[in-house]
Coordinates of C-alpha atoms and ligand atoms in Angstrom, one line a residue:
M1 CA 149.9 83.5 110.6
G2 CA 148.7 80.3 109.0
I3 CA 145.4 78.7 108.1
K4 CA 144.6 76.1 110.7
P5 CA 143.8 72.5 109.5
F6 CA 140.2 72.6 110.7
S7 CA 139.6 69.3 108.9
L8 CA 141.5 67.6 111.7
M9 CA 138.7 68.6 114.1
D10 CA 135.5 66.6 114.3
D11 CA 132.2 68.6 113.9
E12 CA 131.7 68.8 117.7
L13 CA 135.1 70.3 118.3
F14 CA 134.8 72.5 115.3
L15 CA 131.5 73.9 116.5
E16 CA 132.8 74.5 120.0
Y17 CA 135.7 76.5 118.6
Y18 CA 133.3 78.3 116.2
H19 CA 131.2 79.5 119.1
Q20 CA 134.2 80.7 121.0
I21 CA 135.7 82.7 118.2
V22 CA 132.7 83.9 116.0
A23 CA 130.4 86.4 117.6
P24 CA 126.8 85.3 118.0
T25 CA 124.4 86.6 115.4
T26 CA 120.8 85.5 114.9
M27 CA 121.4 82.0 116.2
D28 CA 118.7 81.1 118.8
R29 CA 120.2 77.6 119.2
K30 CA 123.7 76.2 119.2
L31 CA 124.6 75.4 115.6
E32 CA 124.2 71.7 115.1
L33 CA 124.7 71.1 111.4
V34 CA 127.7 71.7 109.2
F35 CA 126.9 72.1 105.5
E36 CA 129.3 71.2 102.7
R37 CA 127.5 71.7 99.4
A38 CA 124.3 72.7 97.7
S39 CA 122.4 72.5 94.4
G40 CA 119.0 73.7 93.4
T41 CA 116.6 73.3 96.3
R42 CA 118.9 70.9 98.2
L43 CA 121.8 71.1 100.7
W44 CA 124.1 68.3 102.1
D45 CA 125.8 68.3 105.5
S46 CA 129.2 66.9 106.4
R47 CA 127.6 63.4 107.1
G48 CA 126.2 63.4 103.6
K49 CA 122.5 63.9 104.7
E50 CA 120.3 65.6 102.2
Y51 CA 118.1 68.6 103.1
L52 CA 115.4 70.5 101.3
E53 CA 115.9 74.2 101.8
F54 CA 112.5 75.4 102.9
G55 CA 113.5 78.7 104.5
A56 CA 117.0 78.5 105.9
S57 CA 118.3 80.9 103.2
V58 CA 115.6 83.4 104.3
G59 CA 114.6 84.0 100.8
V60 CA 118.0 84.5 99.3
T61 CA 118.1 81.6 96.9
G62 CA 115.1 82.5 94.8
V63 CA 116.3 80.8 91.7
G64 CA 117.8 77.9 93.8
Q65 CA 121.4 77.2 94.8
L66 CA 124.0 77.6 92.0
H67 CA 121.6 78.0 89.1
P68 CA 123.7 77.1 86.0
K69 CA 123.1 80.5 84.3
I70 CA 124.1 82.4 87.5
V71 CA 127.2 80.3 87.7
E72 CA 128.1 80.9 84.1
M73 CA 127.5 84.6 84.4
A74 CA 129.7 84.7 87.5
A75 CA 132.5 82.8 85.7
K76 CA 132.3 85.0 82.6
M77 CA 132.3 88.2 84.6
L78 CA 135.4 87.1 86.5
E79 CA 137.2 86.7 83.1
K80 CA 136.3 90.3 82.3
I81 CA 136.5 92.5 85.4
G82 CA 137.0 92.2 89.1
F83 CA 135.9 95.5 90.6
I84 CA 135.4 99.0 89.7
E85 CA 133.5 101.5 91.9
G86 CA 130.0 101.5 90.3
T87 CA 129.2 104.7 92.2
G88 CA 132.1 106.5 90.7
F89 CA 132.5 105.1 87.2
A90 CA 130.3 103.8 84.4
Y91 CA 131.0 100.4 83.1
R92 CA 129.3 98.4 80.3
V93 CA 130.5 94.7 80.1
P94 CA 129.3 92.5 77.2
V95 CA 128.8 88.9 78.4
T96 CA 127.2 85.9 76.6
V97 CA 125.5 83.3 78.8
A98 CA 124.0 80.2 77.3
G99 CA 124.3 81.7 73.9
K100 CA 122.4 84.9 74.9
P101 CA 124.1 88.3 74.9
Y102 CA 123.8 90.6 78.0
E103 CA 125.1 94.0 78.7
V104 CA 126.1 94.3 82.3
S105 CA 125.6 97.9 83.5
N106 CA 123.6 99.6 86.1
A107 CA 121.6 101.3 83.4
A108 CA 120.6 97.9 82.1
L109 CA 119.6 96.7 85.6
A110 CA 117.6 99.9 86.2
D111 CA 115.9 99.5 82.8
T112 CA 114.8 96.0 83.7
I113 CA 113.7 96.4 87.4
L114 CA 112.0 99.8 87.3
P115 CA 109.1 98.7 85.0
L116 CA 108.5 95.7 87.3
M117 CA 108.4 97.9 90.3
F118 CA 106.2 100.6 88.8
P119 CA 104.2 99.0 86.0
G120 CA 102.7 101.3 83.4
R121 CA 105.0 104.3 84.4
A122 CA 107.3 106.0 82.0
L123 CA 110.9 105.3 82.8
R124 CA 111.8 109.0 82.6
D125 CA 109.7 109.4 85.8
L126 CA 111.6 106.8 87.7
R127 CA 115.1 106.3 89.2
F128 CA 117.1 103.4 90.5
L129 CA 119.5 103.8 93.4
P130 CA 121.8 100.7 93.8
E131 CA 122.5 99.5 97.3
I132 CA 124.2 96.5 99.0
T133 CA 122.0 94.8 101.7
G134 CA 118.5 95.1 102.9
G135 CA 119.4 97.1 106.0
T136 CA 121.5 99.6 104.2
A137 CA 118.9 100.0 101.4
I138 CA 116.2 100.7 104.0
N139 CA 118.5 103.2 105.6
A140 CA 119.1 104.9 102.3
S141 CA 115.3 105.0 101.6
V142 CA 114.7 106.8 104.8
K143 CA 117.4 109.3 103.9
L144 CA 115.8 109.7 100.5
C145 CA 112.4 110.4 102.0
M146 CA 113.9 112.9 104.4
K147 CA 115.5 114.7 101.5
A148 CA 112.2 114.8 99.6
N149 CA 109.7 115.4 102.4
T150 CA 111.7 117.9 104.2
G151 CA 110.5 119.1 107.6
R152 CA 108.5 115.9 108.3
R153 CA 110.6 113.9 110.8
Y154 CA 108.6 110.9 111.8
F155 CA 108.4 107.4 110.3
L156 CA 105.7 104.9 111.1
P157 CA 106.6 101.2 111.2
F158 CA 104.1 98.4 111.7
E159 CA 103.9 96.5 114.9
R160 CA 106.4 93.6 114.7
A161 CA 108.1 95.0 111.6
F162 CA 111.5 94.0 110.5
H163 CA 113.6 96.2 108.3
G164 CA 117.2 95.4 109.2
R165 CA 119.7 96.2 111.9
H166 CA 121.5 99.3 110.5
G167 CA 120.7 102.8 111.7
Y168 CA 117.3 103.9 110.7
S169 CA 116.4 100.4 109.5
N170 CA 117.1 99.2 113.1
E171 CA 114.8 102.0 114.5
L172 CA 111.9 100.8 112.3
T173 CA 112.5 97.2 113.4
N174 CA 110.5 95.9 116.3
S175 CA 109.8 92.2 115.8
K176 CA 111.9 91.3 118.9
E177 CA 113.1 93.3 122.0
I178 CA 116.7 92.1 121.6
Q179 CA 117.2 94.0 118.3
K180 CA 117.2 97.4 120.0
K181 CA 118.9 96.5 123.3
G182 CA 121.4 99.3 124.1
Y183 CA 120.5 101.2 121.0
V184 CA 120.2 105.0 121.2
F185 CA 117.4 106.4 119.1
S186 CA 117.7 109.3 116.7
G187 CA 114.1 110.1 117.4
T188 CA 112.7 109.7 113.9
V189 CA 110.4 106.8 114.7
Q190 CA 107.0 107.5 116.1
N191 CA 104.3 105.0 117.0
Q192 CA 103.9 101.4 115.8
V193 CA 100.9 100.9 113.6
P194 CA 98.7 97.7 114.1
F195 CA 99.1 95.4 111.1
P196 CA 95.8 95.3 109.2
D197 CA 95.1 91.6 109.0
S198 CA 91.6 92.2 110.3
Y199 CA 89.0 95.0 110.4
E200 CA 89.6 95.2 114.2
S201 CA 93.3 95.9 113.8
M202 CA 92.6 98.4 110.9
K203 CA 90.3 100.2 113.3
R204 CA 93.0 100.4 115.9
A205 CA 95.4 101.8 113.2
F206 CA 92.9 104.5 112.3
E207 CA 92.4 105.4 116.0
L208 CA 96.2 105.8 116.2
F209 CA 96.2 108.1 113.2
H210 CA 93.7 110.3 115.0
R211 CA 96.1 110.7 117.9
I212 CA 99.3 111.5 116.2
P213 CA 100.3 114.6 114.1
M214 CA 100.0 113.1 110.7
G215 CA 101.4 116.2 109.1
D216 CA 104.8 115.4 110.7
V217 CA 104.9 111.9 109.3
N218 CA 107.3 111.5 106.5
A219 CA 107.0 108.0 105.2
F220 CA 105.4 104.7 105.9
V221 CA 107.9 101.9 105.5
L222 CA 106.0 98.6 105.4
E223 CA 106.3 94.9 104.8
Y224 CA 103.1 94.1 102.8
L225 CA 103.7 90.5 104.0
Q226 CA 105.4 90.5 107.3
G227 CA 108.5 88.2 107.4
E228 CA 110.2 88.1 110.8
G229 CA 107.0 89.3 112.4
G230 CA 105.4 85.9 111.7
F231 CA 104.6 85.6 108.0
R232 CA 101.5 87.7 108.4
W233 CA 99.4 88.5 105.3
P234 CA 97.1 91.5 105.5
N235 CA 93.4 91.8 104.7
V236 CA 94.0 93.4 101.3
Q237 CA 91.0 95.8 101.5
C238 CA 92.1 97.0 105.0
M239 CA 95.6 97.5 103.8
D240 CA 94.3 99.5 100.8
K241 CA 92.3 101.7 103.1
L242 CA 95.2 102.3 105.4
L243 CA 97.6 103.2 102.6
K244 CA 95.1 105.5 100.9
S245 CA 94.6 107.3 104.1
L246 CA 98.3 107.7 104.7
R247 CA 98.8 108.9 101.1
S248 CA 96.0 111.5 101.6
H249 CA 98.2 113.0 104.4
G250 CA 101.2 113.4 101.9
I251 CA 103.0 110.4 103.5
F252 CA 105.3 108.4 101.2
I253 CA 104.5 104.7 100.8
V254 CA 107.6 102.6 100.9
P255 CA 107.1 98.9 100.5
D256 CA 110.1 96.9 101.9
E257 CA 110.0 94.1 99.4
I258 CA 113.4 92.7 100.5
Q259 CA 111.8 89.3 101.5
S260 CA 108.4 89.4 100.0
G261 CA 109.3 90.8 96.6
L262 CA 110.8 89.5 93.4
G263 CA 108.1 86.9 92.7
R264 CA 107.7 85.2 96.1
T265 CA 103.9 85.8 96.4
G266 CA 103.0 85.0 92.8
K267 CA 103.3 88.6 91.7
W268 CA 106.6 90.5 91.2
F269 CA 106.0 92.4 94.4
A270 CA 103.7 91.6 97.3
H271 CA 102.2 95.2 97.5
Q272 CA 100.9 94.6 93.9
H273 CA 98.2 92.4 95.4
G274 CA 96.7 95.7 96.6
N275 CA 95.7 98.9 94.8
V276 CA 98.0 101.6 96.1
A277 CA 101.0 102.5 94.0
P278 CA 104.2 103.0 96.0
D279 CA 106.6 106.0 96.0
V280 CA 109.7 103.9 96.8
V281 CA 110.3 100.1 96.4
V282 CA 113.2 98.4 98.1
V283 CA 114.6 95.0 97.1
S284 CA 117.6 92.8 98.2
K285 CA 118.1 89.2 99.3
T286 CA 117.5 87.1 96.2
F287 CA 118.3 90.0 93.9
G288 CA 122.0 88.8 93.8
G289 CA 121.0 85.5 92.3
G290 CA 121.6 83.6 95.6
I291 CA 125.4 84.3 95.5
C292 CA 126.2 87.9 96.6
P293 CA 124.6 90.9 98.3
V294 CA 122.8 93.3 96.0
A295 CA 120.0 95.7 96.9
G296 CA 118.2 98.4 94.9
I297 CA 115.8 101.2 95.5
G298 CA 113.3 102.3 92.9
Y299 CA 111.7 105.6 93.4
D300 CA 109.1 107.8 91.8
R301 CA 110.6 111.2 90.8
A302 CA 107.3 112.8 91.6
M303 CA 108.5 112.6 95.2
F304 CA 110.8 115.4 94.3
D305 CA 108.2 117.4 92.3
Y306 CA 110.1 116.3 89.3
K307 CA 112.9 118.7 90.3
D308 CA 116.1 117.6 88.7
D309 CA 118.2 115.2 90.7
S310 CA 120.2 118.1 92.0
I311 CA 118.1 117.2 95.0
L312 CA 120.2 114.1 95.2
E313 CA 123.5 116.0 95.0
T314 CA 126.6 114.2 94.1
G315 CA 128.1 112.5 97.2
W316 CA 124.8 112.8 99.2
H317 CA 124.4 109.1 99.1
S318 CA 127.0 106.7 97.9
G319 CA 129.4 103.9 99.0
T320 CA 132.2 101.7 97.8
W321 CA 130.1 98.7 96.8
P322 CA 126.6 99.8 95.5
G323 CA 126.3 98.9 91.9
Y324 CA 129.5 96.8 91.8
P325 CA 129.9 94.9 88.5
F326 CA 129.7 91.3 89.8
G327 CA 126.6 92.0 91.8
T328 CA 124.9 93.9 89.0
A329 CA 125.7 91.0 86.6
L330 CA 124.1 88.5 88.8
A331 CA 121.0 90.7 89.4
I332 CA 120.5 91.0 85.7
M333 CA 120.9 87.3 85.2
F334 CA 118.5 86.7 88.1
L335 CA 115.8 88.8 86.5
D336 CA 116.3 87.1 83.2
I337 CA 116.0 83.6 84.7
M338 CA 112.8 84.7 86.6
E339 CA 111.3 85.7 83.3
E340 CA 112.6 82.8 81.1
E341 CA 111.6 80.1 83.6
H342 CA 108.3 81.7 84.5
L343 CA 109.2 81.6 88.2
V344 CA 106.6 84.2 89.3
E345 CA 103.9 82.0 87.8
N346 CA 105.5 78.9 89.4
A347 CA 105.5 80.7 92.8
E348 CA 101.8 81.3 92.4
K349 CA 101.1 77.6 91.4
M350 CA 103.4 76.1 94.0
G351 CA 102.1 78.6 96.6
K352 CA 98.6 77.0 96.1
N353 CA 100.1 73.5 96.6
L354 CA 101.9 74.7 99.7
T355 CA 98.6 76.1 101.1
E356 CA 96.9 72.8 100.5
I357 CA 99.6 70.9 102.3
L358 CA 99.8 73.2 105.3
Q359 CA 96.1 73.5 105.6
K360 CA 96.0 69.7 106.3
Y361 CA 97.9 70.3 109.5
C362 CA 95.7 73.1 110.8
I363 CA 93.2 71.2 112.9
H364 CA 91.4 73.9 114.7
K365 CA 90.4 73.3 118.3
Y366 CA 86.8 73.6 117.5
D367 CA 87.2 71.3 114.4
S368 CA 84.8 68.4 114.7
R369 CA 87.6 66.1 113.4
A370 CA 89.6 66.8 116.6
D371 CA 89.0 65.9 120.2
D372 CA 87.7 68.7 122.2
L373 CA 90.3 71.4 123.0
V374 CA 93.6 70.3 121.5
D375 CA 96.8 72.2 120.7
Y376 CA 96.6 73.4 117.1
C377 CA 98.4 75.1 114.2
V378 CA 97.3 78.0 112.1
R379 CA 98.5 78.6 108.6
T380 CA 99.9 82.1 107.9
G381 CA 101.4 84.0 105.0
Y382 CA 100.8 83.8 101.3
G383 CA 102.3 82.2 98.1
L384 CA 105.8 80.8 98.7
M385 CA 106.1 82.7 102.0
Q386 CA 103.8 80.7 104.3
G387 CA 104.1 79.5 107.9
L388 CA 102.6 77.4 110.6
E389 CA 101.8 79.1 113.9
F390 CA 101.8 77.0 117.0
R391 CA 99.1 77.5 119.6
K392 CA 98.0 75.7 122.8
Y393 CA 94.4 74.5 123.1
N394 CA 93.5 77.8 125.0
G395 CA 94.9 80.0 122.2
E396 CA 98.2 80.8 123.9
P397 CA 101.4 80.7 121.9
H398 CA 103.2 77.4 122.0
P399 CA 106.9 78.1 121.2
E400 CA 108.2 74.9 122.8
W401 CA 106.1 72.8 120.3
R402 CA 107.3 75.0 117.4
N403 CA 111.0 74.4 118.4
V404 CA 110.5 70.7 118.7
V405 CA 108.9 70.6 115.2
L406 CA 111.8 72.6 113.7
K407 CA 114.2 70.0 115.1
N408 CA 112.1 67.1 113.9
L409 CA 111.9 68.6 110.5
R410 CA 115.7 68.8 110.3
E411 CA 116.0 65.2 111.3
A412 CA 113.2 63.9 109.0
D413 CA 114.0 60.8 106.9
P414 CA 115.1 60.4 104.2
I415 CA 115.4 64.1 103.5
G416 CA 115.6 66.7 106.2
I417 CA 113.8 70.0 105.9
L418 CA 115.6 73.2 106.7
A419 CA 113.2 75.8 108.0
S420 CA 113.6 78.5 110.5
G421 CA 111.4 80.3 113.0
A422 CA 109.6 83.6 112.7
G423 CA 107.3 85.6 114.9
H424 CA 107.6 86.4 118.6
E425 CA 107.9 83.5 121.0
K426 CA 105.3 85.1 123.3
I427 CA 102.9 86.2 120.6
N428 CA 103.0 84.1 117.5
P429 CA 105.7 81.4 117.2
V430 CA 105.8 80.4 113.5
I431 CA 107.8 78.1 111.3
R432 CA 108.4 79.7 108.0
F433 CA 108.2 77.8 104.7
E434 CA 110.0 79.9 102.1
P435 CA 111.5 77.7 99.4
S436 CA 113.2 78.7 96.2
L437 CA 110.8 79.8 93.5
T438 CA 112.1 76.8 91.5
V439 CA 110.4 74.5 94.0
T440 CA 108.5 71.6 92.5
K441 CA 105.4 69.6 93.5
E442 CA 107.8 66.7 94.5
D443 CA 109.6 69.1 96.9
I444 CA 106.3 70.1 98.5
D445 CA 105.2 66.5 98.8
C446 CA 108.5 65.9 100.5
L447 CA 107.7 68.6 103.0
D448 CA 104.3 67.0 103.5
N449 CA 105.9 63.7 104.3
A450 CA 108.4 65.3 106.7
L451 CA 105.6 67.3 108.5
S452 CA 103.6 64.1 109.0
Q453 CA 106.6 62.7 110.9
A454 CA 107.6 65.9 112.6
L455 CA 104.4 67.5 114.0
Y456 CA 103.6 65.1 116.9
K457 CA 107.0 63.4 117.6
N458 CA 108.1 64.3 121.1
K459 CA 105.4 67.0 121.3
P460 CA 105.6 68.9 124.5
Ligands
PLP501 C1 111.7 92.6 105.2 C2 113.2 92.7 105.5 N1 113.7 93.9 105.4 C3 115.0 94.1 105.7 C4 115.8 93.0 106.0 C5 117.3 93.3 106.3 O1 118.1 92.8 105.3 P1 119.6 92.5 105.5 O2 119.7 91.3 106.4 O3 120.2 92.2 104.1 O4 120.2 93.7 106.1 C6 115.3 91.8 106.0 C7 116.1 90.6 106.4 O5 115.7 89.6 106.8 C8 113.9 91.6 105.8 O6 113.3 90.4 105.8

């Protein structure tokens, strides 16, 4: 054994070797860039080129890369404790960061996140279940609902939903065909529900509810703002109607806030733009402060008729890593930074700036400013989770244009923009713009400058 001196290879050779030895994951293109360092909203590649991170971290770096308080908390924790199984032992670690004392424990984390998930509710009516990643947390939430709503075996995802690639979370996912290739279903997922971004699609959803045995439906796991599905924002009134109807059938409402939550839409959670309270809320991604995987599930104990948690018997759901000290410390620090730096408010403000910028590039085919019948973009999403959808003059999706713009953005001068795709190539090819919540007006102006270079260069 021996660690190879990769530094002797140039980037091209390194990438060739990389593709040979590392299994392909979500890459839909050959990796082209090799990154070396990051800070705040910026990254630098091996050639020293600077990039603004506008989505490549898929929402993980909510407080930016290497926020000084996250770094200090990490360093202090590593002086105190490496690992203890948070699912098997209690720990309580006192840490001072930037002169402020914190108590790192899962109780402290639960005590902070639950009131944000369920505002106005008494803490004694709520519980927090630590988890590790988005997919495993969705998996655990499905288990939780099965245990509470016994006898109801079906789960309803939205069309083009994305909830992860593990077990039940993979079954609920349907944003792309590839995600399920070769997968054998457990039979818990029933039909896909149209996403209520218009009255027309809400009507189709209700037609579906009339056709399926709603009494057998256990829970409705939903992205209030669809991520992988193309940054789709609902018609809030339609979503309210849909969720109220589901609730009236005794179906649990389970917002997957893994990407849309923790401030991204200018509220703590995207579903809080509507008027239906959830039974379970799932978070992950940026919860670990942009450094490590942390997920959490908040649930309303009314799901269990306030029976004691004997319903969640010891050992029924656990794992080695959920609630591990390092992750819990960073999640606590993350929540404190969000509050101290007013990042939910900043997301709302910067979200409006982003809307203004993106709107400029959405020249509709019937717009009098444009020539007759031109290819066009449509703005999608909300807050700091918005996108541009690429369409041909006749309304058909234009994925080739989307892909060229993604490349042009990466190559923009003087600062490249890292963004990634969302949506289905054949339905709604989108570029997602999902910066850190610390993003500034200057960063958004930089995107504007890059878009003005990128949109029509080498346009197919
Ligand atoms: C809404 C949503 N749910 C679940 C997941 C899965 O999370 P993970 O990749 O951590 O398993 C993702 C990841 O992109 C997501 O966006």
